XYZ file of N, CA and C in Angstrom:
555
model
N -2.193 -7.713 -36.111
C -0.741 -7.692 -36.045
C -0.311 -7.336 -34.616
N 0.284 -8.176 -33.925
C 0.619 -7.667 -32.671
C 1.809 -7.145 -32.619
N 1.806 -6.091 -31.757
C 2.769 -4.738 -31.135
C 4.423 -5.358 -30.266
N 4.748 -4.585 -31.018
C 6.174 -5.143 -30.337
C 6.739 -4.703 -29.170
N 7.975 -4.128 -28.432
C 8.090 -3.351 -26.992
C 7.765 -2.139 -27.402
N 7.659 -1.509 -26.353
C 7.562 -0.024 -26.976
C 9.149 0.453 -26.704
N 9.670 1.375 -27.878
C 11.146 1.389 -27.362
C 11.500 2.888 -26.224
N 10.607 3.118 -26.119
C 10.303 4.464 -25.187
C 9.730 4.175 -23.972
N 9.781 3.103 -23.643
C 9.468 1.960 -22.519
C 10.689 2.115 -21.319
N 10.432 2.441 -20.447
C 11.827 2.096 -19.077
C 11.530 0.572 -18.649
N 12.424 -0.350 -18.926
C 12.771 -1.370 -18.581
C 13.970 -1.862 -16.914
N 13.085 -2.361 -16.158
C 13.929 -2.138 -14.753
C 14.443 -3.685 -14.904
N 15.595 -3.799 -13.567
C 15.919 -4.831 -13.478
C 15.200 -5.565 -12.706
N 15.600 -7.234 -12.850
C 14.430 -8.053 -11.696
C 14.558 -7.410 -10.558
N 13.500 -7.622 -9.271
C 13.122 -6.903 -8.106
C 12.135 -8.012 -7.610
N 12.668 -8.295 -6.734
C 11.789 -9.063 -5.440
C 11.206 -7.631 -4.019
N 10.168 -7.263 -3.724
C 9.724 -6.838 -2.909
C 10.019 -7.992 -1.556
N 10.249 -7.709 -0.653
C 11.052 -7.969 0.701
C 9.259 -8.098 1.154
N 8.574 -9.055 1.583
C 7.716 -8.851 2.883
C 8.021 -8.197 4.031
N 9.017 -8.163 4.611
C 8.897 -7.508 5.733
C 9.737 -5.950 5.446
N 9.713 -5.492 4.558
C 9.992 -4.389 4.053
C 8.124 -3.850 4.155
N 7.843 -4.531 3.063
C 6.469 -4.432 2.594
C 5.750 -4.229 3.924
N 6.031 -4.920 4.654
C 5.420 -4.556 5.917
C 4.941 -2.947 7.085
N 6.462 -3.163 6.701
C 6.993 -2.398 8.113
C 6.455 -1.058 7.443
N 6.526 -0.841 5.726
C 5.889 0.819 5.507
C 4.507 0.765 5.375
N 3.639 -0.574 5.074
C 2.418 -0.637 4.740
C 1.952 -0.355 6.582
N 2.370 -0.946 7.522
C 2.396 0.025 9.013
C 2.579 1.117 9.071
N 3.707 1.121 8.960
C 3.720 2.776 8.623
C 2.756 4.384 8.480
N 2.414 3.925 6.545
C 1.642 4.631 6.498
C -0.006 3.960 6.784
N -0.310 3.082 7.194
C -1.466 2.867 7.650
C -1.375 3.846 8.785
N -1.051 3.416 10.058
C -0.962 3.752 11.433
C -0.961 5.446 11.191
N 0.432 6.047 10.559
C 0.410 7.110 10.522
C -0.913 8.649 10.120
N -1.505 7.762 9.335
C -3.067 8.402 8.627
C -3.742 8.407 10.407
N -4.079 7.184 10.570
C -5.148 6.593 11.255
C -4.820 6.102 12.833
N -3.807 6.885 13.636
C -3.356 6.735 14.703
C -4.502 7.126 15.703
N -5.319 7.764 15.642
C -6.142 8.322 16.522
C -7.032 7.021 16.431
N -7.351 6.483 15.437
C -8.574 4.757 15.483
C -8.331 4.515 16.655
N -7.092 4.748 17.003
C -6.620 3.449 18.929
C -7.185 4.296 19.809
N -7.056 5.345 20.012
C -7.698 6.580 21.037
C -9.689 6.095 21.221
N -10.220 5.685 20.169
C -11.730 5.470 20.480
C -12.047 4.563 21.491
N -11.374 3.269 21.057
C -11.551 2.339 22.328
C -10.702 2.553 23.375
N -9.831 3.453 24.047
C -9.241 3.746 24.925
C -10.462 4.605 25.630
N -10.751 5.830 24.808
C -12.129 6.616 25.586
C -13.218 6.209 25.963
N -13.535 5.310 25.334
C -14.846 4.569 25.616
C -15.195 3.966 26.804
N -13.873 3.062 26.686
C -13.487 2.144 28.217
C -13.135 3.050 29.334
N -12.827 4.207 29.415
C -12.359 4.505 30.347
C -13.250 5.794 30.796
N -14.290 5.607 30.056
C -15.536 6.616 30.676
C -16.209 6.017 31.674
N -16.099 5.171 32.182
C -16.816 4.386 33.145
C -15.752 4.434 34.370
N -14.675 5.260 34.279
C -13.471 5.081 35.088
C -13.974 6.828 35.722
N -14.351 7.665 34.727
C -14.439 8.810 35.170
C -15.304 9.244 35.868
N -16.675 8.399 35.891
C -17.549 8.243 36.938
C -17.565 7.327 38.311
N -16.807 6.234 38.147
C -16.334 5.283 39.549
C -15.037 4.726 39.218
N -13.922 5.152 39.879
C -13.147 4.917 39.029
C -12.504 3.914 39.871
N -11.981 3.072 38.989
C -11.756 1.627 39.654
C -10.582 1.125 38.725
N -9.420 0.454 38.969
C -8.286 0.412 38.119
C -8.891 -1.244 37.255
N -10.009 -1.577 37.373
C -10.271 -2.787 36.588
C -10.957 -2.043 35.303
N -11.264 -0.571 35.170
C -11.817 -0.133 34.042
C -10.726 0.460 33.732
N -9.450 0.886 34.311
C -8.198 1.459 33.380
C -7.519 0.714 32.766
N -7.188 -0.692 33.256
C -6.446 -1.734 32.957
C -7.408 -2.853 31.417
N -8.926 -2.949 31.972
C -9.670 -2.969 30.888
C -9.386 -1.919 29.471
N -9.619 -0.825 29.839
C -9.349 -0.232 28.373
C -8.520 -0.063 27.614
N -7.250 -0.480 28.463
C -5.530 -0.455 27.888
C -5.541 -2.444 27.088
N -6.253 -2.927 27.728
C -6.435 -4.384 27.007
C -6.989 -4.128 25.824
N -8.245 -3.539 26.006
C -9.278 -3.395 24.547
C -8.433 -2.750 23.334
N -7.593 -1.803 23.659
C -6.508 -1.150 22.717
C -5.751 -1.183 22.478
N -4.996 -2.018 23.223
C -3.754 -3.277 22.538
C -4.684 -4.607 22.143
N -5.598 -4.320 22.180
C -5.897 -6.157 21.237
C -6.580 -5.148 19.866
N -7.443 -3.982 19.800
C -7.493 -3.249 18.280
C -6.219 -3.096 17.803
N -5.189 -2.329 18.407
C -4.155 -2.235 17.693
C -3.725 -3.338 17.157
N -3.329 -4.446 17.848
C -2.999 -5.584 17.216
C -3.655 -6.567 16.479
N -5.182 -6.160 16.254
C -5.684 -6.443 15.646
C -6.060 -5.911 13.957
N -5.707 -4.165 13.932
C -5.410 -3.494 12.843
C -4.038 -3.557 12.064
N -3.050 -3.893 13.085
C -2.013 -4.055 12.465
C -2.195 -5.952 11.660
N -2.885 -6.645 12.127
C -2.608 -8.171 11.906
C -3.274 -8.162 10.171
N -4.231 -6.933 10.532
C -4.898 -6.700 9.003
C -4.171 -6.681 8.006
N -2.833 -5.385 8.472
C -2.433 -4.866 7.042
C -1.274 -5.979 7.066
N -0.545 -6.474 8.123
C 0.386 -7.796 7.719
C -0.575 -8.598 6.688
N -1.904 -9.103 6.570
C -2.389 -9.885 6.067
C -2.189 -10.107 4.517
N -1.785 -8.571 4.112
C -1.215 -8.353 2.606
C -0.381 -9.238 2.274
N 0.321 -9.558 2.819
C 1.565 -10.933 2.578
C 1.303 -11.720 2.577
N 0.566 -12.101 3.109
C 0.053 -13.377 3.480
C -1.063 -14.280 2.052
N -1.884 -13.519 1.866
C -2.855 -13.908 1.048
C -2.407 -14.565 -0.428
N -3.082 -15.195 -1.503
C -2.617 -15.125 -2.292
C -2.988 -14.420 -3.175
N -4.127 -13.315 -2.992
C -4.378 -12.129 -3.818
C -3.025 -11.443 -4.084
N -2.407 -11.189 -2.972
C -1.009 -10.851 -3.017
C 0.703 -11.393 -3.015
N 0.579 -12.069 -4.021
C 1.360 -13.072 -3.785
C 2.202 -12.411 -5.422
N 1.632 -11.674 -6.117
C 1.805 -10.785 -7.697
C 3.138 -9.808 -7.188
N 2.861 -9.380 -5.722
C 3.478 -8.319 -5.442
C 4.802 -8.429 -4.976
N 5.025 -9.851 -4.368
C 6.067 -10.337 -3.699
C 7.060 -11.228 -4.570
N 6.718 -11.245 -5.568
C 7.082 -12.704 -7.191
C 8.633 -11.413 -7.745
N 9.682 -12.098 -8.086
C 10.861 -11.063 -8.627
C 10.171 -10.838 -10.172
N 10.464 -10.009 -10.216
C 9.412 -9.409 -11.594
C 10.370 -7.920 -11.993
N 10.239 -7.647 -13.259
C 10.400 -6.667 -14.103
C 10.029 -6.118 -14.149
N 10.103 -4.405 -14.528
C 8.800 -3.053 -14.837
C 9.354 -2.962 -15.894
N 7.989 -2.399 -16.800
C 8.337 -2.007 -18.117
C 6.996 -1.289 -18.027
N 7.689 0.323 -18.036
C 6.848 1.372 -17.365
C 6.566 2.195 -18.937
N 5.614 2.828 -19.550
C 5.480 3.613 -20.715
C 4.605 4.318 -20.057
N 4.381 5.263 -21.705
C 2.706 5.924 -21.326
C 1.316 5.485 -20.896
N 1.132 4.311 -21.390
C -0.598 3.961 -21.268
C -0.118 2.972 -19.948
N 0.546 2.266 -19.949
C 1.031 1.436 -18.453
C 2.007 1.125 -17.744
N 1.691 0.374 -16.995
C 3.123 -0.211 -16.290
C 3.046 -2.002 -16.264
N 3.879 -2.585 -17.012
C 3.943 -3.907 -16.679
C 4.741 -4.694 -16.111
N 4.291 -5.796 -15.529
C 4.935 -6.674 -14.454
C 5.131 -7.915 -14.830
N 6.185 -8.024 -15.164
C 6.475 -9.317 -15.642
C 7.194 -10.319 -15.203
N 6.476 -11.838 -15.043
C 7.679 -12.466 -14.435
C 8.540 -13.258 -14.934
N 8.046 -13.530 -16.439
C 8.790 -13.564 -17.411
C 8.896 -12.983 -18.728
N 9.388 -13.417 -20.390
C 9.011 -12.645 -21.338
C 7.136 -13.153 -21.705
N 6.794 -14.664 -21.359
C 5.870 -14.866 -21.663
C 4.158 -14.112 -20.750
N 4.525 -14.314 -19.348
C 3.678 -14.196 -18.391
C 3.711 -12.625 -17.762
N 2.885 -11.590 -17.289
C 2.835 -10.478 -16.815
C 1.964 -10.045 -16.565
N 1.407 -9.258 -15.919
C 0.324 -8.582 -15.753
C 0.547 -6.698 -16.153
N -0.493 -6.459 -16.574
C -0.554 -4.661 -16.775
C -1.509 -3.779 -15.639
N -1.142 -3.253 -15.277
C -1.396 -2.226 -14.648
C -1.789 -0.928 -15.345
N -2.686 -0.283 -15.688
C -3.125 1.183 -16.797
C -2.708 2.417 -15.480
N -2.545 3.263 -15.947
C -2.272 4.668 -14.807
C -3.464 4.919 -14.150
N -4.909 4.330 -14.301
C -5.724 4.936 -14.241
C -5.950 3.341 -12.746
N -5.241 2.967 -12.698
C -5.425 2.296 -11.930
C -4.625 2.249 -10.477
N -3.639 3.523 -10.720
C -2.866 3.886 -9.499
C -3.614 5.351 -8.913
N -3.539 5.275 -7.543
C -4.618 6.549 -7.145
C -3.480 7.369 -6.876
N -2.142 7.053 -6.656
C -0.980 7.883 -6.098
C 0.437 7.928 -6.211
N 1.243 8.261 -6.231
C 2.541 7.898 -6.030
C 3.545 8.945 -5.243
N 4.478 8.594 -4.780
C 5.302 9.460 -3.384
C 6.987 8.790 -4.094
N 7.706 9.999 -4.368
C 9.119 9.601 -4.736
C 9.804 9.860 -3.108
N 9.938 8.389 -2.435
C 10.564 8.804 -1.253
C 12.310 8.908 -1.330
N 13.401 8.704 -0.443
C 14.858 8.541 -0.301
C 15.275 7.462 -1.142
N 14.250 6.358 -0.821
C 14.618 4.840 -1.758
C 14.390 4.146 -2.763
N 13.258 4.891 -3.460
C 12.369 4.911 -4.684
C 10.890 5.849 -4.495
N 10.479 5.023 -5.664
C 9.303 4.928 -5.748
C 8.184 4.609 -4.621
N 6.802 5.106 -4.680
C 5.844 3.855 -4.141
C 4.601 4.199 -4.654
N 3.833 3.452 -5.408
C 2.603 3.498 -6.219
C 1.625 2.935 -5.478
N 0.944 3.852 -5.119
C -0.446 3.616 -4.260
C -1.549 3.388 -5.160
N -2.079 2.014 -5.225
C -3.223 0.980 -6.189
C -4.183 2.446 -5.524
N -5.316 1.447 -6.689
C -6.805 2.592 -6.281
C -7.490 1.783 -5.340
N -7.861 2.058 -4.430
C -9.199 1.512 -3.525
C -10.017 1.070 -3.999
N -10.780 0.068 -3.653
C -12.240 -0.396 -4.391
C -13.230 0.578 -4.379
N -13.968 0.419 -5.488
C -15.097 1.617 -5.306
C -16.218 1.521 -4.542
N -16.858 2.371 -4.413
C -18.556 1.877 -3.389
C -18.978 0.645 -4.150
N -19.215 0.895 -5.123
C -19.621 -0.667 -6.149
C -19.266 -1.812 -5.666
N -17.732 -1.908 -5.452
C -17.373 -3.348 -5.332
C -17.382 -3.831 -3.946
N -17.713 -2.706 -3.182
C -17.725 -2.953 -1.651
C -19.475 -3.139 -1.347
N -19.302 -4.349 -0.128
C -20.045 -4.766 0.529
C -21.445 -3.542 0.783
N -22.689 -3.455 1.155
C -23.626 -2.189 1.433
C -23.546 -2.612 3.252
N -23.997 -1.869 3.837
C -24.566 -1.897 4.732
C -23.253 -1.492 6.218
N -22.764 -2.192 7.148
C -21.919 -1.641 7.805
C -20.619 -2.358 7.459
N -20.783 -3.651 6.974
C -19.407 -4.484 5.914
C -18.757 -3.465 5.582
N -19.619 -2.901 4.515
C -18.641 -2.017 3.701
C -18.426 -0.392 4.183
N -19.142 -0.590 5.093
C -18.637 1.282 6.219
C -17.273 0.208 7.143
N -17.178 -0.686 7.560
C -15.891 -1.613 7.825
C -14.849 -1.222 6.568
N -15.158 -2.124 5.878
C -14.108 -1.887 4.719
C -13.494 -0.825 4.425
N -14.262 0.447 3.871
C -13.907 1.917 3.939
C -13.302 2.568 5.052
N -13.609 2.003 5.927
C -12.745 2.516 7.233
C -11.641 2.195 7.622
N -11.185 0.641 7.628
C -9.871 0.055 7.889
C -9.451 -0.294 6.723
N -9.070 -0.037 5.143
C -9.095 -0.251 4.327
C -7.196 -0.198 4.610
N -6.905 -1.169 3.690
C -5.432 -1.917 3.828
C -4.782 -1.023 2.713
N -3.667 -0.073 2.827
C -2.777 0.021 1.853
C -2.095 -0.685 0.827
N -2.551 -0.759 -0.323
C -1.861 -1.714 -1.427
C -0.923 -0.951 -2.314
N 0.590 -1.547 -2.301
C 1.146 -0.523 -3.752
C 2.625 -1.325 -3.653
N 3.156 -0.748 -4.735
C 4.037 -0.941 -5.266
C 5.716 -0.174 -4.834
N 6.457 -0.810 -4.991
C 7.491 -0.251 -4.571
C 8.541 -0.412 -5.122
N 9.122 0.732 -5.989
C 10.163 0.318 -7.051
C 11.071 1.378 -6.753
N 12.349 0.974 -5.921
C 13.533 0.999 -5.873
C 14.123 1.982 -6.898
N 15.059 3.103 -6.812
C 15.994 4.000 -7.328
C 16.722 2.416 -8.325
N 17.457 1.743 -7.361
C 18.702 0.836 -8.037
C 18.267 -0.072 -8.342
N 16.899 -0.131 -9.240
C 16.234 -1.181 -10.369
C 16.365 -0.589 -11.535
N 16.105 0.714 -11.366
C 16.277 1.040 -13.179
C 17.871 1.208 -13.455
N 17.959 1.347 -14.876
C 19.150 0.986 -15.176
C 20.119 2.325 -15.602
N 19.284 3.253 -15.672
C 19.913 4.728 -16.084
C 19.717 5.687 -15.355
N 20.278 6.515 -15.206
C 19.448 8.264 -14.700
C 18.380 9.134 -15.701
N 18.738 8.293 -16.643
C 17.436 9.063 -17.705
C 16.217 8.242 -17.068
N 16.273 6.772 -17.257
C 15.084 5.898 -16.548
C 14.157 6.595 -15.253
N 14.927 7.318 -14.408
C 14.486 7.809 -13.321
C 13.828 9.102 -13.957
N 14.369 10.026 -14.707
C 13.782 11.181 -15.621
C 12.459 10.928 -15.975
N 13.133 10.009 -17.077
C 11.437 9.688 -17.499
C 10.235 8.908 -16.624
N 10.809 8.708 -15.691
C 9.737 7.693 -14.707
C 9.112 9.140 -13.875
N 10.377 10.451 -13.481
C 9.343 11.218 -12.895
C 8.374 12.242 -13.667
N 8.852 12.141 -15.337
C 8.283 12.655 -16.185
C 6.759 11.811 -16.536
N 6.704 10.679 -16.245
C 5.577 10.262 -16.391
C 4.560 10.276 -15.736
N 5.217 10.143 -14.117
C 4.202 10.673 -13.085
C 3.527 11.698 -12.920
N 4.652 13.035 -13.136
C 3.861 14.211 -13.248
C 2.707 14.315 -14.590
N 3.091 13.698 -15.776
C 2.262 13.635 -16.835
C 0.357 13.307 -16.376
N 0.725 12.363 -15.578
C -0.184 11.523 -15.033
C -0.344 12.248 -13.959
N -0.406 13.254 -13.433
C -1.161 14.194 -11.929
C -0.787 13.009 -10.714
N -0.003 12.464 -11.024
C 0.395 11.495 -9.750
C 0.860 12.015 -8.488
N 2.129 12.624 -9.127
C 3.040 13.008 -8.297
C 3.709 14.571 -8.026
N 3.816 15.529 -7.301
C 3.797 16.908 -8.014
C 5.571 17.294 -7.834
């Protein structure tokens, strides 16, 4: 017999995630964690400056660290881009309960999400933002691939807006669920 809504369910309104919204915080908090990554190849290059110092090894190491930077940042833009992520950017519905959160882009089609599949969440000024779980050692590559992977690993999550849900209780119970769930304190 299949299950009907749950009526204890928060139901949001449609929501398109903005790419360059998506962007600009998935920079954000990337960079912000991991700002010092740019400092390695700056030191590196410019140890050869501190023993003969020559402005073709200062000007060298300021190249090498604007092409990482712009090369770490081209990463986490890449989230948009792909069509792994293409779920995230689709106008879609939440229909948030206890055991999940679902995404729907219509009544027929959706995907579920279980709590056990979000590693985080942060109630900022403008909503929500649900930080996915990382892949585990398992699903990652062995050898230095996956010491790569683990290291520059791309922020994935969700971002649901104050003025999607439809009540002030909706917001209640959405921060009642988080805390339920050790998400959010």
């Amino acid at each position: 017999m299949a299950q009907g809504p749950n009526p204890l369910a928060i139901r949001t309104k449609k929501y398109q995630q903005d790419k360059n919204d998506y962007t600009r915080m998935a920079l954000v908090q990337a960079w912000g964690k991991t700002w010092w990554h740019a400092l390695i190849p700056l030191v590196l290059f410019l140890l050869p400056a501190v023993f003969s110092f020559s402005w073709w090894w200062v000007a060298g190491a300021i190249i090498i660290t604007l092409l990482f930077v712009l090369l770490r940042s081209a990463q986490v833009m890449s989230v948009t881009q792909v069509e792994q992520g293409s779920p995230l950017f689709e106008k879609l519905t939440y229909e948030v309960d206890q055991r999940q959160i679902l995404l729907r882009r219509n009544e027929r089609e959706g995907m579920a999400l279980t709590w056990d599949m979000i590693e985080r969440a942060q109630k900022k000024n403008e909503g929500y933002m649900l930080w996915l779980q990382p892949p585990s050692d398992a699903q990652l590559p062995s050898g230095w691939k996956g010491w790569v992977a683990r290291t520059f690993q791309v922020p994935v999550f969700i971002h649901m807006p104050f003025r999607i849900f439809n009540s002030p209780n909706d917001l209640k119970l959405m921060d009642s669920y988080l805390r339920r769930k050790n998400l959010i304190s």
